[in-house]
PDB file of C-alpha atoms in Angstrom:
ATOM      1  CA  UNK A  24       7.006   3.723   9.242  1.00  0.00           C
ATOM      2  CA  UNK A  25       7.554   5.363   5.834  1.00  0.00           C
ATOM      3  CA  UNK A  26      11.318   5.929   6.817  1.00  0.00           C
ATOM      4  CA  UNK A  27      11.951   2.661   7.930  1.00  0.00           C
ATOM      5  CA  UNK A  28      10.007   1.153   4.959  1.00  0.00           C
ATOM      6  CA  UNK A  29      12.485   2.500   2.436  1.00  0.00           C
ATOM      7  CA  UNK A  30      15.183   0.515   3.672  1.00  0.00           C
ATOM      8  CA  UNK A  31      12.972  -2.859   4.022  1.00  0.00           C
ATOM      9  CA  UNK A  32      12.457  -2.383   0.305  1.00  0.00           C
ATOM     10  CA  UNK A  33      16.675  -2.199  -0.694  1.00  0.00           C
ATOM     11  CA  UNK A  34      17.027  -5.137   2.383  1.00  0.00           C
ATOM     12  CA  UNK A  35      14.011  -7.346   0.967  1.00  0.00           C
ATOM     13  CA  UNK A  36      16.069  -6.870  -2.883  1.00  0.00           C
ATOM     14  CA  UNK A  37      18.973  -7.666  -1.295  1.00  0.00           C
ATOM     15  CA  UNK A  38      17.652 -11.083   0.382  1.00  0.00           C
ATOM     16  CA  UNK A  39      15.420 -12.112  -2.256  1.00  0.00           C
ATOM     17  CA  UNK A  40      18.536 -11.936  -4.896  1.00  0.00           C
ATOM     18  CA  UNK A  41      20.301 -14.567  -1.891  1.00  0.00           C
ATOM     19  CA  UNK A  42      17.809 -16.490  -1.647  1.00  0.00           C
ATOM     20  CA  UNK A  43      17.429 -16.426  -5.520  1.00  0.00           C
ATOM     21  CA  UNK A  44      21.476 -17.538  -5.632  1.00  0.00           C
ATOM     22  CA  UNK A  45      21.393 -20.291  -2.862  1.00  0.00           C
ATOM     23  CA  UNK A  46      18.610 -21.783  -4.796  1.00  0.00           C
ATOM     24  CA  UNK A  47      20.307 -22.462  -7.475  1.00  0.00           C
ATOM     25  CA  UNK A  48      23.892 -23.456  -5.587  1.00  0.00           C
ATOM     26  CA  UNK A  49      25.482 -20.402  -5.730  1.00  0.00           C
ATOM     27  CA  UNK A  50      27.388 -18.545  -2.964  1.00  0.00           C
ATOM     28  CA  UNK A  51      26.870 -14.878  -2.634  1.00  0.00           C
ATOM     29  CA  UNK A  52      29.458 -12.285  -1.477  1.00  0.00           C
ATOM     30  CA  UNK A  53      27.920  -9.445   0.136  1.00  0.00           C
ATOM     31  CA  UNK A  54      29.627  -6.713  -2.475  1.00  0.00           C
ATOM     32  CA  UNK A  55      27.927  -8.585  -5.308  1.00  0.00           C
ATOM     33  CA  UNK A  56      24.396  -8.352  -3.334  1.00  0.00           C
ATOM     34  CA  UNK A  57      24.916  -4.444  -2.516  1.00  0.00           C
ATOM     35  CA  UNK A  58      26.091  -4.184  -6.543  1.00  0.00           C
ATOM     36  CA  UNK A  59      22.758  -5.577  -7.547  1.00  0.00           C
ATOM     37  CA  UNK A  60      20.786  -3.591  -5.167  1.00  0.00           C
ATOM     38  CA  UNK A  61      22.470  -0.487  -6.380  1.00  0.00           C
ATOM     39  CA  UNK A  62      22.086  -1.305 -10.226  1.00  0.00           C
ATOM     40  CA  UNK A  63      18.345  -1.516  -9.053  1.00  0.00           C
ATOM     41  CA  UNK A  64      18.068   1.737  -7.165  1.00  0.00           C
ATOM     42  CA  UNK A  65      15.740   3.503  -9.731  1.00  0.00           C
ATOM     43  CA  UNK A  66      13.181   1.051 -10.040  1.00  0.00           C
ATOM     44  CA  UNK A  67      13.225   0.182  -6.122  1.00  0.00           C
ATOM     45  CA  UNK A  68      12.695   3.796  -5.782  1.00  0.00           C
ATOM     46  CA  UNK A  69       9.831   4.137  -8.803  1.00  0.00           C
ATOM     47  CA  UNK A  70       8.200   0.732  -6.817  1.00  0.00           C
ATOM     48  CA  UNK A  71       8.788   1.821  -3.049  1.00  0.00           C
ATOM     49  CA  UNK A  72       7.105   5.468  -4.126  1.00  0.00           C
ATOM     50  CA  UNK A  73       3.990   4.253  -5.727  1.00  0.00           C
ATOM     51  CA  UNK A  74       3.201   1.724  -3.164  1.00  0.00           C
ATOM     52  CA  UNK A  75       3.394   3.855  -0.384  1.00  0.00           C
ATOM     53  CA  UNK A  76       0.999   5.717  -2.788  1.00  0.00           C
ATOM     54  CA  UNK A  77      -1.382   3.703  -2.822  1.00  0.00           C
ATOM     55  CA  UNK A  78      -1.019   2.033   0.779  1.00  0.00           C
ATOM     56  CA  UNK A  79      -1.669   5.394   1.728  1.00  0.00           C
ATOM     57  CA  UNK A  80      -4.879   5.699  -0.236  1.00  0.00           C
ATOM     58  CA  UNK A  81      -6.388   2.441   1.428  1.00  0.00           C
ATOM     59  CA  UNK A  82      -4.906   3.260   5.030  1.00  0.00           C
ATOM     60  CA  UNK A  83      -7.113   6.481   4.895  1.00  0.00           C
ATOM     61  CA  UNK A  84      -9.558   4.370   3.066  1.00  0.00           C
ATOM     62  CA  UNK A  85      -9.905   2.111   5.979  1.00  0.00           C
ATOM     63  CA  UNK A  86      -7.525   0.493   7.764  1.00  0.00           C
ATOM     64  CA  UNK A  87      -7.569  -3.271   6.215  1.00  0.00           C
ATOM     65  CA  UNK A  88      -7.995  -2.365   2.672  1.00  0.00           C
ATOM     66  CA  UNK A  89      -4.079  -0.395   3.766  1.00  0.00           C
ATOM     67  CA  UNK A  90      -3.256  -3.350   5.409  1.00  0.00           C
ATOM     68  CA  UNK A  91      -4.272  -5.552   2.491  1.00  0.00           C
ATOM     69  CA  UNK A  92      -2.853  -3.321  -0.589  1.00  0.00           C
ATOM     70  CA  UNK A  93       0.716  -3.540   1.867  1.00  0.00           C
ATOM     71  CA  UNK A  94       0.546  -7.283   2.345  1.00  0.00           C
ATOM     72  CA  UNK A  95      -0.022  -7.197  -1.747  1.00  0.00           C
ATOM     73  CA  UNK A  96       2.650  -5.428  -2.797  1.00  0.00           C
ATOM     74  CA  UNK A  97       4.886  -7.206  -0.291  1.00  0.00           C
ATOM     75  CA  UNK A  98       6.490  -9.294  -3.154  1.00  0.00           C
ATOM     76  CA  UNK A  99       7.733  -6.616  -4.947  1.00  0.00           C
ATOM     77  CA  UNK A 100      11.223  -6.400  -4.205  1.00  0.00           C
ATOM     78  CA  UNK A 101      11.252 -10.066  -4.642  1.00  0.00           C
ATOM     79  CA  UNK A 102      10.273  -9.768  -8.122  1.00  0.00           C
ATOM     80  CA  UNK A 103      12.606  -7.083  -8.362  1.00  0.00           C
ATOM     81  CA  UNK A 104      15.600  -9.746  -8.052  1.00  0.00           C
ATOM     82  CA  UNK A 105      14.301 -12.416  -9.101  1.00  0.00           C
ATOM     83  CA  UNK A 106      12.711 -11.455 -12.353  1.00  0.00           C
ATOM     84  CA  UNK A 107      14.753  -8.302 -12.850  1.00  0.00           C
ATOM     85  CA  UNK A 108      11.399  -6.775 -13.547  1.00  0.00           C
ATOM     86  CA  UNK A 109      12.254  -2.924 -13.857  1.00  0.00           C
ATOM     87  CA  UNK A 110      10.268   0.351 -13.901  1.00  0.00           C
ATOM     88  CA  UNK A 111       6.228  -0.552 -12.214  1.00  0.00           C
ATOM     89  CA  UNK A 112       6.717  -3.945 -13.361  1.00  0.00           C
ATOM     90  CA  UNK A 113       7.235  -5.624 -10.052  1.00  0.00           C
ATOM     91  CA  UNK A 114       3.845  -3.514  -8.655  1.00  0.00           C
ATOM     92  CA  UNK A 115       1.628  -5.647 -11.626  1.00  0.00           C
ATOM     93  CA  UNK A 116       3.450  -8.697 -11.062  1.00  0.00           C
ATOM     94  CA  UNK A 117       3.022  -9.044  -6.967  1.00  0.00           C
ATOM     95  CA  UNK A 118      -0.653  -8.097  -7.466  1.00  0.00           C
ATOM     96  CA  UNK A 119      -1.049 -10.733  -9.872  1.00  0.00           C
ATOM     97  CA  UNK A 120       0.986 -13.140  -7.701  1.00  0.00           C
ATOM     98  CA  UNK A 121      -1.252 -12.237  -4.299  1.00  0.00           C
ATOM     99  CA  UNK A 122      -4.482 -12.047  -6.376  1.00  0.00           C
ATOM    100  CA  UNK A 123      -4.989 -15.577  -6.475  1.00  0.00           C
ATOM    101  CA  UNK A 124      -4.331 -16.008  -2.839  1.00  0.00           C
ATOM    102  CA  UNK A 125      -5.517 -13.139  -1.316  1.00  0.00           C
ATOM    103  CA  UNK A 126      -6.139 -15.008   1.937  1.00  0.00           C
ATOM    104  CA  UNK A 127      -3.002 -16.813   2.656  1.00  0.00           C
ATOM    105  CA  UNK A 128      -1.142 -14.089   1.643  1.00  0.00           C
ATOM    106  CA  UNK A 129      -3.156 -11.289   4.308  1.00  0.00           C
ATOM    107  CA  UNK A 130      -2.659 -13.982   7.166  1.00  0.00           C
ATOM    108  CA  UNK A 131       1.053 -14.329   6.199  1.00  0.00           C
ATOM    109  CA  UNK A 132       1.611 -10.376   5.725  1.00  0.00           C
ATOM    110  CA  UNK A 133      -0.273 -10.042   9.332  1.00  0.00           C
ATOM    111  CA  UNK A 134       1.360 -12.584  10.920  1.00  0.00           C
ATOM    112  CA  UNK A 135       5.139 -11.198   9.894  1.00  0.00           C
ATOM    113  CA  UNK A 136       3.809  -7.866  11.451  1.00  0.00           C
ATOM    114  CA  UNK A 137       2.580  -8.637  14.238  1.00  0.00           C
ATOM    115  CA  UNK A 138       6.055 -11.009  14.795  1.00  0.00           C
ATOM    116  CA  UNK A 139       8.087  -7.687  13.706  1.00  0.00           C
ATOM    117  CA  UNK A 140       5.889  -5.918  15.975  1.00  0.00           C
ATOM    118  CA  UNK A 141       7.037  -7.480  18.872  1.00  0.00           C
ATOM    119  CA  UNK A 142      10.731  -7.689  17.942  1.00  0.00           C
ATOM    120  CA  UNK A 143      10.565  -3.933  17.516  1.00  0.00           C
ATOM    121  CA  UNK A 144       9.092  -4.153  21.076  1.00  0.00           C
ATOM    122  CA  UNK A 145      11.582  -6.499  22.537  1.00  0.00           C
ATOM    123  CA  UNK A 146      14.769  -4.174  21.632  1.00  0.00           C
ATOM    124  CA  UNK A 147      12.920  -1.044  22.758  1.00  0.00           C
ATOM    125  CA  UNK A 148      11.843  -2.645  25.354  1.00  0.00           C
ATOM    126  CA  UNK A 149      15.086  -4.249  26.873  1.00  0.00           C
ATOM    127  CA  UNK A 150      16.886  -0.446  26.648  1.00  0.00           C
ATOM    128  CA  UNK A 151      13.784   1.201  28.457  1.00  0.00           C
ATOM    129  CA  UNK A 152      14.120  -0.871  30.690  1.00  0.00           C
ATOM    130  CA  UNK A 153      18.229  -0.933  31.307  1.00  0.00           C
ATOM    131  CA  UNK A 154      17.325   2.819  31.383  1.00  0.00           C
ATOM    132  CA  UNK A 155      14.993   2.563  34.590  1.00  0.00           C
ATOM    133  CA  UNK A 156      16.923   0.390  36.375  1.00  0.00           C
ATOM    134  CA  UNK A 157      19.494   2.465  36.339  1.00  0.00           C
ATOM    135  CA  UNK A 158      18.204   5.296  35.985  1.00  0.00           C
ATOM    136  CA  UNK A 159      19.654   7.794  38.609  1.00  0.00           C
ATOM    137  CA  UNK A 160      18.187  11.785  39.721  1.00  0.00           C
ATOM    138  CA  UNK A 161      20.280  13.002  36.385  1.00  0.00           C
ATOM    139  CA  UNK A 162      20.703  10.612  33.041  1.00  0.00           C
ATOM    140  CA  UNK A 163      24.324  10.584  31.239  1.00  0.00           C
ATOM    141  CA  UNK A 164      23.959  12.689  28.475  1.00  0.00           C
ATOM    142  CA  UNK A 165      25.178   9.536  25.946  1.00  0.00           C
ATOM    143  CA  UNK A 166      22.355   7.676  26.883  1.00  0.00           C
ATOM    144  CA  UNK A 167      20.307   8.386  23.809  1.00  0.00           C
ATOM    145  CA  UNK A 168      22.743   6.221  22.154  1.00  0.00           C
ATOM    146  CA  UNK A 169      21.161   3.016  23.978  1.00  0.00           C
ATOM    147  CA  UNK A 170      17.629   3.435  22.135  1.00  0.00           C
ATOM    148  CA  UNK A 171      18.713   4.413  19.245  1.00  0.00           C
ATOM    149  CA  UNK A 172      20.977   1.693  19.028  1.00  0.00           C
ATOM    150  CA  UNK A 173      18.433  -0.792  19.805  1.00  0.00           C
ATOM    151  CA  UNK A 174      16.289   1.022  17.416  1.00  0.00           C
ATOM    152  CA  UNK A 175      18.364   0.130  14.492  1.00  0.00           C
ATOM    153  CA  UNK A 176      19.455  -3.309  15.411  1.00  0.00           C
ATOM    154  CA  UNK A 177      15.290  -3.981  15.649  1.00  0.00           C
ATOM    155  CA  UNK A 178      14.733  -2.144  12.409  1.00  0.00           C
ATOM    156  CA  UNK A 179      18.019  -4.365  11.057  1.00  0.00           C
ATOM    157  CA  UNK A 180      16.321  -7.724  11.862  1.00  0.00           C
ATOM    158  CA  UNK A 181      12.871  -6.417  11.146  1.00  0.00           C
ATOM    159  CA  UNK A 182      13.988  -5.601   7.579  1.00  0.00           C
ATOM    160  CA  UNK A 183      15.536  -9.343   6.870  1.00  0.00           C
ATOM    161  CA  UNK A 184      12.560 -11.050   8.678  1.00  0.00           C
ATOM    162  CA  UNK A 185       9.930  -8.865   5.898  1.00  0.00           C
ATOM    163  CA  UNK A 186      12.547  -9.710   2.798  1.00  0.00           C
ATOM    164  CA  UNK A 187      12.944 -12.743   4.376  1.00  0.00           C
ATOM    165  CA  UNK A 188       8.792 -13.625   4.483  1.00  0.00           C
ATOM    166  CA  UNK A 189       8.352 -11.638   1.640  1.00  0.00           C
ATOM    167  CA  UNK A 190      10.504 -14.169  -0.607  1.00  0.00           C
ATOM    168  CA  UNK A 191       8.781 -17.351   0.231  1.00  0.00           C
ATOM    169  CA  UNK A 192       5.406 -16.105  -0.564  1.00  0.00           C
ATOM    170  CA  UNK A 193       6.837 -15.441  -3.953  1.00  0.00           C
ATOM    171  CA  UNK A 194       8.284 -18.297  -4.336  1.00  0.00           C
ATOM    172  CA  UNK A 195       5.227 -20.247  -2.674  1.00  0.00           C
ATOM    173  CA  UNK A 196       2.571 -18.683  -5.243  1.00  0.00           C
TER     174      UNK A 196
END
C-alpha cells in the first residue's frame, strides 16, 4: 500500500494537470504532462511523505480516523497542478478544502476504495484463476509473469481512477 501509493500521488498530478488543461480547451501531449510532474517531484515527494505520516498516525490511532486523514489529503496532488502550490502547501489547502465537507468527501474517498478494491480483485483474480485452470502437476517457471502483470495493469487503472476521483472533489468543493 505505501509502494503503490507513491505512484498514485505522481499519476493523480499527472491527471489533475489534464483535467486542469481540458477545462480550459487545451490539448495535452503526454511529454508535457510527465514534464510537469517531474518539475514537481520535490514537493510531491515533501506532500506524499508527510501524509503517509500522518495517515499512519490515525491508522494506528484507529482505523477511521486513518481512513478519514487519507480521504482528506486525497486532493493534494490536485492542488499540486492546479494551484502549483509547492512545498506542504497542498497538505493545508486539501484539509481546508475537505474540512467543510467532511462527509461527502469520506463517502466519496470510501466509495473510490472500495471500487479500486475490487478492480485490484478482478485482475488478480482473473490470473489466479487462468493459473488453476491450467494449472498442471509442475507450473512453467514464467508464470509469475501473469500476476505480476495483472498486478500492474490493476495498480495502472487503480492509480487514474484515485487521480481521477481525487480531481472532481477538488474541483466540486
Amino acid at each position: 500500500s505505501i509502494i503503490q501509493s507513491l505512484p498514485v500521488m505522481f499519476v493523480g498530478v499527472g491527471v489533475a494537470h489534464v483535467i486542469q488543461q481540458a477545462l480550459v480547451g487545451h490539448n495535452v501531449r503526454y511529454r508535457a504532462v510527465v514534464s510537469f510532474v517531474v518539475r514537481r517531484i520535490p514537493t510531491i515527494l515533501a506532500v506524499w511523505t508527510v501524509t503517509r505520516l500522518v495517515i499512519g498516525a490515525g491508522t494506528f490511532a484507529c482505523f477511521l480516523p486513518g481512513m478519514a486523514l487519507a480521504f482528506t489529503f486525497a486532493q493534494s496532488a490536485p492542488v499540486i497542478a492546479f494551484e502549483s502550490a509547492r512545498k506542504l502547501k497542498p497538505m493545508g489547502r486539501s484539509w481546508n478544502l475537505s474540512s467543510a465537507r467532511v462527509g461527502s468527501v469520506f463517502m466519496v474517498g470510501l466509495s473510490s476504495a472500495l471500487l479500486n478494491g475490487l478492480i485490484g480483485l478482478g485482475f488478480n483474480g482473473v490470473v489466479a484463476l487462468a493459473i488453476q485452470l491450467i494449472s498442471v502437476s509442475e507450473l512453467p517457471s514464467w508464470l509469475w509473469i501473469l500476476p505480476a502483470v495483472a498486478g500492474f495493469c490493476g495498480a495502472v487503472v487503480q492509480a487514474a481512477l484515485t487521480g481521477c476521483v481525487a480531481s472532481v472533489l477538488y474541483i466540486d468543493c
